[in-house]
Short mmCIF file of C-alpha atoms and ligand atoms in Angstrom, two decimals:
data_model
loop_
_atom_site.label_atom_id
_atom_site.label_comp_id
_atom_site.label_asym_id
_atom_site.label_seq_id
_atom_site.Cartn_x
_atom_site.Cartn_y
_atom_site.Cartn_z
CA MET A 27 115.68 87.95 108.78
CA ALA A 28 115.04 88.72 112.48
CA GLU A 29 112.14 91.10 113.22
CA LEU A 30 113.65 93.88 115.36
CA THR A 31 110.98 96.59 115.17
CA HIS A 32 110.00 96.08 118.82
CA LEU A 33 113.62 96.80 119.82
CA LEU A 34 113.92 100.09 117.96
CA ALA A 35 114.47 103.28 119.96
CA GLN A 36 111.61 105.76 119.94
CA ARG A 37 113.67 108.22 117.86
CA ALA A 38 113.94 105.70 115.02
CA HIS A 39 110.14 105.66 114.82
CA GLU A 40 109.73 109.39 115.06
CA VAL A 41 112.08 110.78 112.44
CA GLN A 42 110.60 110.78 108.93
CA ALA A 43 112.45 109.60 105.85
CA SER A 44 113.75 112.54 103.85
CA ALA A 45 111.32 113.47 101.10
CA ILE A 46 114.26 113.95 98.75
CA ARG A 47 115.50 110.41 99.30
CA GLU A 48 111.96 109.14 98.74
CA ILE A 49 111.60 111.08 95.53
CA CYS A 50 114.95 109.71 94.29
CA LYS A 51 113.27 106.30 94.15
CA LEU A 52 110.29 107.70 92.28
CA ILE A 53 112.37 109.42 89.62
CA ALA A 54 114.95 106.74 88.97
CA LYS A 55 113.88 106.57 85.28
CA PRO A 56 116.84 107.57 83.09
CA GLN A 57 114.72 109.84 80.84
CA ILE A 58 113.40 111.91 83.75
CA ARG A 59 113.81 115.70 83.48
CA SER A 60 114.59 116.56 87.05
CA LEU A 61 113.90 119.84 88.81
CA ALA A 62 113.94 117.91 92.07
CA GLY A 63 117.33 117.45 93.70
CA GLY A 64 119.27 120.27 95.32
CA TRP A 65 122.47 118.64 94.10
CA PRO A 66 125.09 120.85 92.44
CA ASP A 67 125.71 120.66 88.71
CA PRO A 68 128.64 118.22 88.26
CA ALA A 69 129.92 120.57 85.53
CA THR A 70 130.98 122.87 88.38
CA PHE A 71 133.26 120.27 89.99
CA PRO A 72 136.90 121.38 89.63
CA VAL A 73 138.05 117.95 88.47
CA ALA A 74 141.36 118.89 86.80
CA ASP A 75 142.53 121.02 89.75
CA LEU A 76 141.56 118.33 92.24
CA GLN A 77 143.38 115.70 90.22
CA ARG A 78 146.56 117.79 90.20
CA ILE A 79 146.29 118.66 93.90
CA ALA A 80 145.52 115.04 94.86
CA THR A 81 148.61 113.83 93.00
CA ASP A 82 150.75 116.37 94.85
CA ILE A 83 149.28 115.31 98.19
CA PHE A 84 149.97 111.63 97.49
CA GLN A 85 153.53 112.52 96.60
CA GLN A 86 154.26 115.03 99.34
CA LYS A 87 152.30 114.01 102.43
CA PRO A 88 150.70 110.57 102.14
CA ALA A 89 151.49 109.77 105.77
CA LEU A 90 149.44 112.77 106.91
CA ALA A 91 146.65 112.75 104.36
CA LEU A 92 145.84 109.05 104.81
CA GLN A 93 146.07 109.16 108.60
CA TYR A 94 143.59 110.09 111.34
CA THR A 95 143.75 113.79 112.12
CA THR A 96 142.70 116.15 114.92
CA SER A 97 139.00 116.23 115.86
CA GLU A 98 138.87 120.02 115.37
CA GLY A 99 140.08 119.79 111.77
CA LEU A 100 143.37 120.62 110.02
CA PRO A 101 144.95 123.60 111.79
CA GLU A 102 146.07 125.21 108.52
CA LEU A 103 142.57 124.89 107.03
CA ARG A 104 140.97 126.40 110.13
CA GLU A 105 143.48 129.23 110.08
CA PHE A 106 142.76 129.95 106.43
CA LEU A 107 139.00 129.86 106.96
CA ALA A 108 139.10 132.08 110.06
CA ASP A 109 140.88 134.73 108.00
CA TRP A 110 138.63 134.21 104.94
CA LEU A 111 135.40 134.44 106.97
CA GLY A 112 136.62 137.61 108.69
CA LYS A 113 137.44 139.35 105.42
CA LYS A 114 134.55 138.06 103.39
CA GLU A 115 131.64 137.83 105.80
CA GLY A 116 132.58 140.02 108.75
CA ILE A 117 132.70 136.93 110.97
CA HIS A 118 135.76 137.63 113.09
CA CYS A 119 136.91 134.41 114.71
CA THR A 120 140.01 132.50 115.73
CA PRO A 121 140.83 128.95 114.64
CA ASP A 122 139.71 127.79 118.13
CA GLU A 123 136.22 128.89 117.22
CA LEU A 124 136.12 126.70 114.12
CA LEU A 125 135.36 123.02 113.65
CA ILE A 126 135.58 121.13 110.36
CA THR A 127 132.77 118.60 110.05
CA HIS A 128 131.50 116.02 107.60
CA GLY A 129 129.09 118.43 105.99
CA PHE A 130 126.42 120.67 107.46
CA SER A 131 124.56 117.53 108.42
CA GLN A 132 127.14 116.55 111.01
CA GLY A 133 127.59 120.13 112.24
CA MET A 134 123.85 120.47 112.78
CA GLU A 135 123.64 117.07 114.44
CA LEU A 136 126.38 118.13 116.88
CA THR A 137 124.63 121.45 117.49
CA ALA A 138 121.40 119.66 118.34
CA LYS A 139 123.25 117.06 120.40
CA ILE A 140 124.88 119.60 122.70
CA PHE A 141 121.90 121.97 123.02
CA ILE A 142 118.65 120.04 122.67
CA GLU A 143 117.04 118.22 125.55
CA ALA A 144 113.86 116.20 125.00
CA GLY A 145 110.88 118.57 125.05
CA ASP A 146 112.85 121.74 124.21
CA VAL A 147 111.23 123.87 121.55
CA ALA A 148 113.10 124.50 118.29
CA PHE A 149 111.69 127.18 115.98
CA VAL A 150 112.04 126.58 112.26
CA GLY A 151 110.75 128.21 109.10
CA LEU A 152 107.44 127.27 107.54
CA PRO A 153 108.76 125.95 105.19
CA THR A 154 112.30 124.84 106.07
CA TYR A 155 115.04 122.40 105.05
CA PHE A 156 114.35 119.16 106.90
CA GLY A 157 118.08 118.46 107.44
CA GLY A 158 118.05 121.17 110.11
CA SER A 159 114.66 120.46 111.66
CA GLY A 160 115.26 116.69 111.53
CA ALA A 161 118.49 116.97 113.54
CA CYS A 162 116.62 118.81 116.32
CA GLN A 163 113.81 116.29 116.23
CA THR A 164 116.24 113.40 116.58
CA PHE A 165 117.20 114.72 120.00
CA GLY A 166 113.60 115.14 121.10
CA ALA A 167 112.88 118.77 120.22
CA GLU A 168 109.33 119.87 119.68
CA LEU A 169 109.38 121.65 116.32
CA VAL A 170 107.38 124.85 116.04
CA GLY A 171 107.02 126.32 112.56
CA VAL A 172 107.10 130.08 111.96
CA GLU A 173 105.65 131.40 108.69
CA LEU A 174 107.86 133.13 106.12
CA ASP A 175 106.96 135.97 103.81
CA ALA A 176 108.95 137.41 100.90
CA ASP A 177 111.61 138.54 103.44
CA GLY A 178 111.98 135.24 105.28
CA MET A 179 110.88 134.32 108.80
CA ILE A 180 108.37 136.81 110.27
CA PRO A 181 109.79 138.07 113.61
CA ASP A 182 106.44 139.09 115.14
CA LEU A 183 105.13 135.57 114.61
CA LEU A 184 108.30 134.12 116.08
CA GLU A 185 107.85 136.27 119.17
CA GLU A 186 104.23 135.16 119.50
CA LYS A 187 105.25 131.52 119.30
CA ILE A 188 108.09 131.95 121.81
CA LEU A 189 105.68 133.55 124.27
CA ALA A 190 103.08 130.83 123.67
CA ALA A 191 105.68 128.12 124.31
CA LYS A 192 106.75 129.81 127.56
CA LYS A 193 103.14 130.20 128.65
CA ALA A 194 102.62 126.47 128.07
CA GLY A 195 105.55 125.77 130.41
CA LYS A 196 107.91 124.72 127.62
CA ARG A 197 111.50 125.71 127.08
CA PRO A 198 112.21 127.67 123.88
CA LYS A 199 115.79 126.70 123.04
CA LEU A 200 116.88 127.00 119.44
CA LEU A 201 116.11 128.95 116.29
CA TYR A 202 117.10 127.33 112.99
CA VAL A 203 117.38 129.78 110.08
CA ILE A 204 118.72 129.82 106.52
CA PRO A 205 118.96 133.58 105.88
CA ASP A 206 120.34 133.47 102.32
CA PHE A 207 118.37 131.91 99.44
CA GLN A 208 116.52 129.66 101.81
CA ASN A 209 115.79 126.03 101.01
CA PRO A 210 113.08 125.57 99.82
CA SER A 211 111.60 129.09 99.50
CA GLY A 212 114.60 130.81 97.85
CA VAL A 213 114.02 133.97 99.96
CA THR A 214 116.72 136.13 101.57
CA MET A 215 116.27 138.06 104.80
CA PRO A 216 117.00 141.80 104.71
CA LEU A 217 119.26 143.30 107.37
CA ALA A 218 116.48 144.69 109.60
CA ARG A 219 114.88 141.28 109.87
CA ARG A 220 118.18 139.62 110.75
CA GLN A 221 118.73 142.23 113.47
CA ARG A 222 115.24 141.64 114.86
CA LEU A 223 115.77 137.86 115.00
CA VAL A 224 119.05 138.39 116.84
CA GLU A 225 117.30 140.71 119.32
CA LEU A 226 114.56 138.13 119.92
CA ALA A 227 117.15 135.41 120.49
CA GLN A 228 118.95 137.65 123.01
CA GLN A 229 115.74 138.64 124.74
CA HIS A 230 114.45 135.07 125.06
CA ASP A 231 117.78 133.31 125.48
CA LEU A 232 117.76 131.19 122.31
CA VAL A 233 120.64 129.63 120.42
CA ILE A 234 120.59 130.47 116.72
CA ALA A 235 121.74 127.83 114.23
CA GLU A 236 122.52 129.80 111.05
CA ASP A 237 122.74 127.51 108.03
CA SER A 238 124.48 129.13 105.11
CA PRO A 239 125.29 126.76 102.23
CA TYR A 240 124.07 129.04 99.43
CA ARG A 241 125.38 132.38 100.69
CA ASP A 242 128.24 132.59 98.16
CA LEU A 243 125.92 131.76 95.26
CA ARG A 244 124.47 135.23 94.72
CA TYR A 245 123.47 136.15 91.17
CA SER A 246 121.86 139.56 91.75
CA GLY A 247 121.41 142.15 94.52
CA GLU A 248 123.73 143.00 97.40
CA ALA A 249 125.07 140.67 100.10
CA VAL A 250 123.47 141.07 103.56
CA PRO A 251 125.61 140.44 106.69
CA PRO A 252 125.21 137.03 108.33
CA LEU A 253 123.38 136.92 111.68
CA MET A 254 126.64 135.75 113.24
CA SER A 255 128.36 139.04 112.36
CA LEU A 256 125.50 140.90 114.10
CA GLU A 257 125.74 138.84 117.29
CA PRO A 258 129.39 138.43 118.26
CA SER A 259 128.69 137.29 121.85
CA GLY A 260 128.54 133.60 120.90
CA ARG A 261 124.79 132.97 120.72
CA VAL A 262 124.99 132.01 117.03
CA VAL A 263 126.37 128.76 115.65
CA TYR A 264 127.24 129.40 112.01
CA LEU A 265 127.25 126.37 109.70
CA LYS A 266 128.86 126.82 106.32
CA SER A 267 128.80 123.83 104.02
CA PHE A 268 131.23 123.50 101.11
CA SER A 269 128.85 121.16 99.27
CA LYS A 270 127.47 123.79 96.92
CA VAL A 271 130.62 125.79 96.15
CA PHE A 272 133.27 123.06 96.15
CA CYS A 273 131.78 119.56 95.90
CA PRO A 274 129.51 117.54 98.18
CA GLY A 275 131.40 114.28 97.71
CA PHE A 276 134.04 115.24 100.29
CA ARG A 277 131.32 116.05 102.84
CA LEU A 278 133.01 119.20 104.18
CA ALA A 279 131.65 122.08 106.21
CA VAL A 280 132.94 124.53 108.79
CA VAL A 281 131.10 125.29 112.02
CA VAL A 282 131.85 128.61 113.73
CA GLY A 283 130.87 129.17 117.34
CA ASP A 284 131.98 130.26 120.76
CA ALA A 285 135.23 128.42 121.67
CA ASP A 286 133.50 126.57 124.52
CA VAL A 287 130.64 125.44 122.26
CA ILE A 288 133.17 124.21 119.70
CA ARG A 289 135.09 122.36 122.40
CA ARG A 290 131.91 120.56 123.49
CA MET A 291 131.18 119.59 119.89
CA VAL A 292 134.71 118.26 119.54
CA ILE A 293 134.19 116.08 122.59
CA ALA A 294 130.79 114.90 121.29
CA ARG A 295 132.21 113.90 117.91
CA GLN A 296 134.87 111.76 119.53
CA PHE A 297 132.13 109.18 120.09
CA GLU A 298 130.91 109.53 116.50
CA ASP A 299 133.60 109.68 113.86
CA CYS A 300 136.64 110.98 115.74
CA CYS A 301 137.66 113.42 112.99
CA THR A 302 136.76 114.65 109.53
CA ALA A 303 138.56 112.60 106.85
CA ALA A 304 142.01 114.12 106.44
CA PHE A 305 142.38 113.66 102.69
CA GLY A 306 139.45 115.91 101.77
CA GLN A 307 140.63 118.56 104.23
CA TYR A 308 144.10 118.64 102.63
CA LEU A 309 142.47 118.94 99.21
CA LEU A 310 140.22 121.79 100.33
CA TYR A 311 143.11 123.52 102.09
CA GLU A 312 145.33 123.38 99.00
CA PHE A 313 142.41 124.50 96.85
CA CYS A 314 141.93 127.51 99.13
CA ARG A 315 145.64 128.25 99.51
CA GLN A 316 146.09 128.38 95.74
CA GLY A 317 143.31 130.98 95.49
CA LEU A 318 140.99 128.59 93.69
CA LEU A 319 137.97 128.79 96.00
CA ASP A 320 137.14 132.40 95.15
CA ARG A 321 137.60 131.64 91.45
CA GLN A 322 135.36 128.58 91.82
CA ILE A 323 132.62 130.64 93.45
CA LYS A 324 132.66 133.10 90.52
CA LEU A 325 132.51 130.25 88.03
CA ASN A 326 129.61 128.60 89.83
CA CYS A 327 127.73 131.89 89.99
CA ALA A 328 128.09 132.31 86.22
CA ILE A 329 126.74 128.81 85.54
CA TYR A 330 123.82 129.07 87.96
CA THR A 331 122.88 132.60 86.92
CA ARG A 332 122.21 131.28 83.42
CA LYS A 333 120.13 128.42 84.80
CA ARG A 334 118.14 130.61 87.17
CA ASP A 335 117.37 133.05 84.37
CA CYS A 336 116.36 130.20 82.12
CA MET A 337 113.94 128.82 84.74
CA LEU A 338 112.39 132.21 85.46
CA GLN A 339 111.94 132.90 81.76
CA ALA A 340 110.33 129.49 81.23
CA LEU A 341 107.98 130.05 84.18
CA ASP A 342 106.96 133.47 82.80
CA GLN A 343 106.30 131.91 79.43
CA HIS A 344 104.54 128.67 80.34
CA MET A 345 102.79 128.94 83.71
CA PRO A 346 99.10 129.82 83.96
CA THR A 347 98.50 133.21 85.58
CA GLU A 348 96.94 131.65 88.71
CA VAL A 349 100.28 130.10 89.69
CA GLN A 350 102.74 132.18 91.76
CA TRP A 351 106.46 131.91 92.30
CA ASN A 352 109.38 134.00 93.60
CA ARG A 353 112.48 135.36 91.82
CA PRO A 354 115.48 134.34 93.95
CA ASP A 355 118.69 136.38 93.95
CA GLY A 356 120.79 133.25 94.42
CA GLY A 357 120.90 129.65 95.58
CA PHE A 358 119.24 126.76 93.78
CA PHE A 359 115.49 127.09 94.23
CA VAL A 360 112.29 128.69 93.00
CA PHE A 361 109.27 128.06 95.20
CA VAL A 362 105.87 127.75 93.57
CA HIS A 363 102.39 128.28 95.05
CA LEU A 364 99.54 126.55 93.24
CA PRO A 365 96.03 127.95 93.44
CA ALA A 366 94.01 126.93 96.52
CA GLY A 367 92.57 123.44 96.27
CA MET A 368 95.37 122.04 94.11
CA ASP A 369 97.69 119.41 95.50
CA ALA A 370 101.39 119.34 94.59
CA GLU A 371 101.81 115.66 95.50
CA GLU A 372 99.08 114.72 93.03
CA LEU A 373 100.69 116.94 90.41
CA LEU A 374 104.04 115.25 91.07
CA HIS A 375 102.67 111.82 90.23
CA GLU A 376 101.18 113.14 86.98
CA ALA A 377 104.42 114.99 86.20
CA VAL A 378 106.52 111.84 86.74
CA ASP A 379 104.27 110.06 84.21
CA HIS A 380 105.36 112.83 81.81
CA ASP A 381 109.03 112.39 82.80
CA VAL A 382 109.24 115.56 84.91
CA ALA A 383 110.19 115.65 88.59
CA PHE A 384 110.15 118.27 91.33
CA VAL A 385 109.76 118.16 95.11
CA ALA A 386 106.27 118.63 96.53
CA GLY A 387 106.38 121.26 99.30
CA ALA A 388 104.52 119.58 102.18
CA PRO A 389 107.53 117.79 103.74
CA PHE A 390 109.16 121.22 104.26
CA TYR A 391 106.28 122.26 106.57
CA VAL A 392 106.61 120.87 110.07
CA ASP A 393 102.92 121.63 110.75
CA GLY A 394 101.72 119.41 107.89
CA SER A 395 100.57 122.33 105.69
CA GLY A 396 102.06 123.37 102.33
CA SER A 397 100.22 120.85 100.15
CA GLN A 398 99.72 123.46 97.41
CA THR A 399 103.44 124.34 97.20
CA LEU A 400 106.34 122.84 95.30
CA ARG A 401 110.07 123.39 94.98
CA LEU A 402 111.82 123.64 91.63
CA SER A 403 115.60 123.36 91.50
CA PHE A 404 117.46 124.89 88.58
CA ALA A 405 120.83 123.59 89.78
CA GLN A 406 121.20 120.18 88.28
CA SER A 407 119.66 120.06 84.83
CA GLU A 408 120.85 121.76 81.65
CA PRO A 409 118.99 124.91 80.53
CA ALA A 410 117.29 123.09 77.64
CA VAL A 411 115.99 120.44 80.07
CA ILE A 412 114.82 123.10 82.53
CA GLU A 413 112.92 124.87 79.75
CA ALA A 414 111.29 121.63 78.53
CA ALA A 415 110.38 120.46 82.05
CA VAL A 416 108.79 123.81 82.98
CA ALA A 417 106.86 123.85 79.68
CA GLU A 418 105.54 120.35 80.44
CA LEU A 419 104.54 121.38 83.98
CA GLY A 420 102.84 124.50 82.65
CA ALA A 421 100.86 122.41 80.14
CA LEU A 422 99.82 119.95 82.88
CA LEU A 423 98.65 122.77 85.11
CA LYS A 424 96.75 124.54 82.33
CA ALA A 425 94.99 121.27 81.54
CA LYS A 426 93.95 120.93 85.21
CA MET A 427 92.50 124.45 85.47
C1 PLP B 9 119.74 124.62 103.62
C2 PLP B 9 120.68 123.46 103.48
N1 PLP B 9 121.57 123.21 104.44
C3 PLP B 9 122.45 122.21 104.33
C4 PLP B 9 122.46 121.37 103.22
C5 PLP B 9 123.39 120.19 103.14
O1 PLP B 9 124.68 120.47 103.43
P1 PLP B 9 125.76 119.28 103.52
O2 PLP B 9 125.87 118.65 102.15
O3 PLP B 9 126.99 120.00 103.90
O4 PLP B 9 125.30 118.31 104.55
C6 PLP B 9 121.56 121.59 102.20
C7 PLP B 9 121.56 120.68 101.06
O5 PLP B 9 120.67 120.53 100.31
C8 PLP B 9 120.65 122.67 102.32
O6 PLP B 9 119.78 122.93 101.37
#
């Protein structure tokens, strides 16, 4: 095979492989008890409804559903979602301000593509989901991490880092946040903190990319308004994936933004994939139109509430007292802090030998810290498996201490 490394673009050298993809290789054993992947439980997939709807689509509109479609996305789906987002989330928008993409991943890539210039500074959580930070990095952003506490990103630290970037002659450009049940930390930002982040973005002229795939998966506590609803002037790009409440296999998300921003993304995607696959959009539209999305969200919440409770109970029961973790109100993840001096990557290798997997935290920290943290997902495995895997981890940790 030809050796082409010397021909690769710089960005192919710079962007790291996703830690999740790497871990998938490590945990390929069939007997593994996985607390690793942030994949939804397949038991939540609405197979029977999708089968019925797909049959109807094949019968009634095959010429449309199997054809290319508009780059913005199906007009009827955008109309439905504009209304749904207004009623449900206080995000008042028109269909012109919506774009249907192949998942959050594409929406974020388009956001970075139209806003990020090489050398711009993008602020991300410490820790954060690398799908968001990686997209910015691909277009040459310098990533600056901002520490989180139990309420999410700390605004005073963000301000400090914005000022430091300006002082160093750099251009602060974008703030990437996951306000609800953040990946990987599981934390949710209270209203005051969201307002403060919006103020900072206004004051320092930043674009906010608000990533919200877990927002509908709330199991306790009260919903907090999205940043987008607090900043209606168009500074926020809101990215809502359907991967966790519908199914990830169709790769569907909606991006909400200022009409001009959306128009520029539409133009940018014409050189990528032209449009989001029509068939999945028709399926999602019918699913929504028949009132099944809201029912699906309730069903998912019931399933994941049980799993979250099971994981928290198992942690209470089996973890040594020196280990700390949070109690998320929703989403998929519990984030664990090991005592100082312990290394989660080392623990992972030992855990895999005992048929247990999780994700070590370090890859979520753009500054290379986080080696004593790890992310546990309660989404994919059955409660009995969660309980057994946490017990095994607890035993391993007790033996190490
Ligand atoms: C915070 C966050 N954003 C986005 C995604 C992925 O969304 P999509 O499947 O739509 O690309 C994930 C998936 O793990 C996630 O955790």
